[in-house]
């Protein structure tokens, strides 16, 4: 096992003592490791190379293992997997997306929101679009914790908007069973347009050009 991972045997034993690896299957005095152990060990080594501490990796592992698996995501979020594109990531790839921001607290928040789930030794992000937007905001300097908190608040508003549109359709087209999925793109267009206009209203007005500010007001003609 140590040879396959490219580390000394004493290092492997140390990682086991720190509970960074699940225990092997034992037959008498023989400990049997499998591909799951090797994948986990390579992940630990990769995260260490990226600057994570052993204590931090242990906390990340615990938070991840206590999170939801992929089978629970659809139930949690009501997801039709044909609408969003899930992304499979290794833990080290996730760390690369959010350099320095993959903390136990942020990982736990992502798991609670249902953005992330476990599938064996891989992590599954629920949406390529959400992953790209989140990582872009972090690259711009927005803390990941703030991005996740905003995502939580946005979801509450999104649920309310979805309820409004669903009520509209069910009230006026009660006999049309296909109306809601067929008209859902219209709801998306309305929300996008209203959000754009709302953000424009919140944007402070652009300052007047210097020439306009310095120009004296025109005098009214005398009688």
PDB file of N, CA and C in Angstrom, residues 2 32 51 75-76 102 112 117 126 148 150 152 160 176 181 194 199 211:
ATOM      1  N   UNK A   2       1.867   1.277   0.879  1.00  0.00           N
ATOM      2  CA  UNK A   2       2.752   2.433   0.942  1.00  0.00           C
ATOM      3  C   UNK A   2       3.523   2.594  -0.366  1.00  0.00           C
ATOM      4  N   UNK A  32      -5.768  -5.867   4.977  1.00  0.00           N
ATOM      5  CA  UNK A  32      -6.004  -5.796   3.540  1.00  0.00           C
ATOM      6  C   UNK A  32      -6.500  -4.399   3.157  1.00  0.00           C
ATOM      7  N   UNK A  51      -0.807  22.578   0.619  1.00  0.00           N
ATOM      8  CA  UNK A  51      -0.672  23.430   1.787  1.00  0.00           C
ATOM      9  C   UNK A  51      -1.641  23.174   2.914  1.00  0.00           C
ATOM     10  N   UNK A  75     -33.638  14.056  -3.870  1.00  0.00           N
ATOM     11  CA  UNK A  75     -34.713  14.164  -2.884  1.00  0.00           C
ATOM     12  C   UNK A  75     -34.635  15.488  -2.138  1.00  0.00           C
ATOM     13  N   UNK A  76     -33.418  15.932  -1.812  1.00  0.00           N
ATOM     14  CA  UNK A  76     -33.245  17.167  -1.056  1.00  0.00           C
ATOM     15  C   UNK A  76     -33.654  18.385  -1.874  1.00  0.00           C
ATOM     16  N   UNK A 102     -11.373  25.998   0.982  1.00  0.00           N
ATOM     17  CA  UNK A 102     -12.048  24.741   1.300  1.00  0.00           C
ATOM     18  C   UNK A 102     -11.751  24.388   2.748  1.00  0.00           C
ATOM     19  N   UNK A 112     -24.677  20.949   3.554  1.00  0.00           N
ATOM     20  CA  UNK A 112     -26.009  21.263   4.068  1.00  0.00           C
ATOM     21  C   UNK A 112     -26.902  21.844   2.977  1.00  0.00           C
ATOM     22  N   UNK A 117     -22.075  16.343  -2.721  1.00  0.00           N
ATOM     23  CA  UNK A 117     -22.446  15.038  -2.192  1.00  0.00           C
ATOM     24  C   UNK A 117     -21.282  14.085  -2.424  1.00  0.00           C
ATOM     25  N   UNK A 126     -23.583  19.590  -7.563  1.00  0.00           N
ATOM     26  CA  UNK A 126     -24.906  19.443  -8.150  1.00  0.00           C
ATOM     27  C   UNK A 126     -25.037  20.159  -9.487  1.00  0.00           C
ATOM     28  N   UNK A 148     -21.601  31.193  -0.077  1.00  0.00           N
ATOM     29  CA  UNK A 148     -22.514  30.132   0.361  1.00  0.00           C
ATOM     30  C   UNK A 148     -23.692  30.707   1.146  1.00  0.00           C
ATOM     31  N   UNK A 150     -24.959  33.684   0.780  1.00  0.00           N
ATOM     32  CA  UNK A 150     -25.818  34.321  -0.216  1.00  0.00           C
ATOM     33  C   UNK A 150     -26.620  33.273  -0.983  1.00  0.00           C
ATOM     34  N   UNK A 152     -27.644  30.461   0.163  1.00  0.00           N
ATOM     35  CA  UNK A 152     -28.721  30.002   1.052  1.00  0.00           C
ATOM     36  C   UNK A 152     -29.884  30.978   1.028  1.00  0.00           C
ATOM     37  N   UNK A 160     -39.774  30.988  -3.184  1.00  0.00           N
ATOM     38  CA  UNK A 160     -40.962  31.839  -3.193  1.00  0.00           C
ATOM     39  C   UNK A 160     -41.383  32.185  -4.618  1.00  0.00           C
ATOM     40  N   UNK A 176     -54.289  21.353 -17.678  1.00  0.00           N
ATOM     41  CA  UNK A 176     -53.121  21.111 -18.534  1.00  0.00           C
ATOM     42  C   UNK A 176     -51.978  20.576 -17.673  1.00  0.00           C
ATOM     43  N   UNK A 181     -44.059  22.331 -16.761  1.00  0.00           N
ATOM     44  CA  UNK A 181     -42.733  22.153 -17.386  1.00  0.00           C
ATOM     45  C   UNK A 181     -42.616  22.881 -18.723  1.00  0.00           C
ATOM     46  N   UNK A 194     -36.321  40.717 -14.429  1.00  0.00           N
ATOM     47  CA  UNK A 194     -36.593  41.506 -13.237  1.00  0.00           C
ATOM     48  C   UNK A 194     -35.333  41.687 -12.386  1.00  0.00           C
ATOM     49  N   UNK A 199     -31.103  45.188 -10.269  1.00  0.00           N
ATOM     50  CA  UNK A 199     -29.697  45.515 -10.027  1.00  0.00           C
ATOM     51  C   UNK A 199     -29.342  46.859 -10.660  1.00  0.00           C
ATOM     52  N   UNK A 211     -16.505  68.372 -17.292  1.00  0.00           N
ATOM     53  CA  UNK A 211     -16.885  69.586 -18.011  1.00  0.00           C
ATOM     54  C   UNK A 211     -18.279  70.041 -17.657  1.00  0.00           C
TER      55      UNK A 211
END
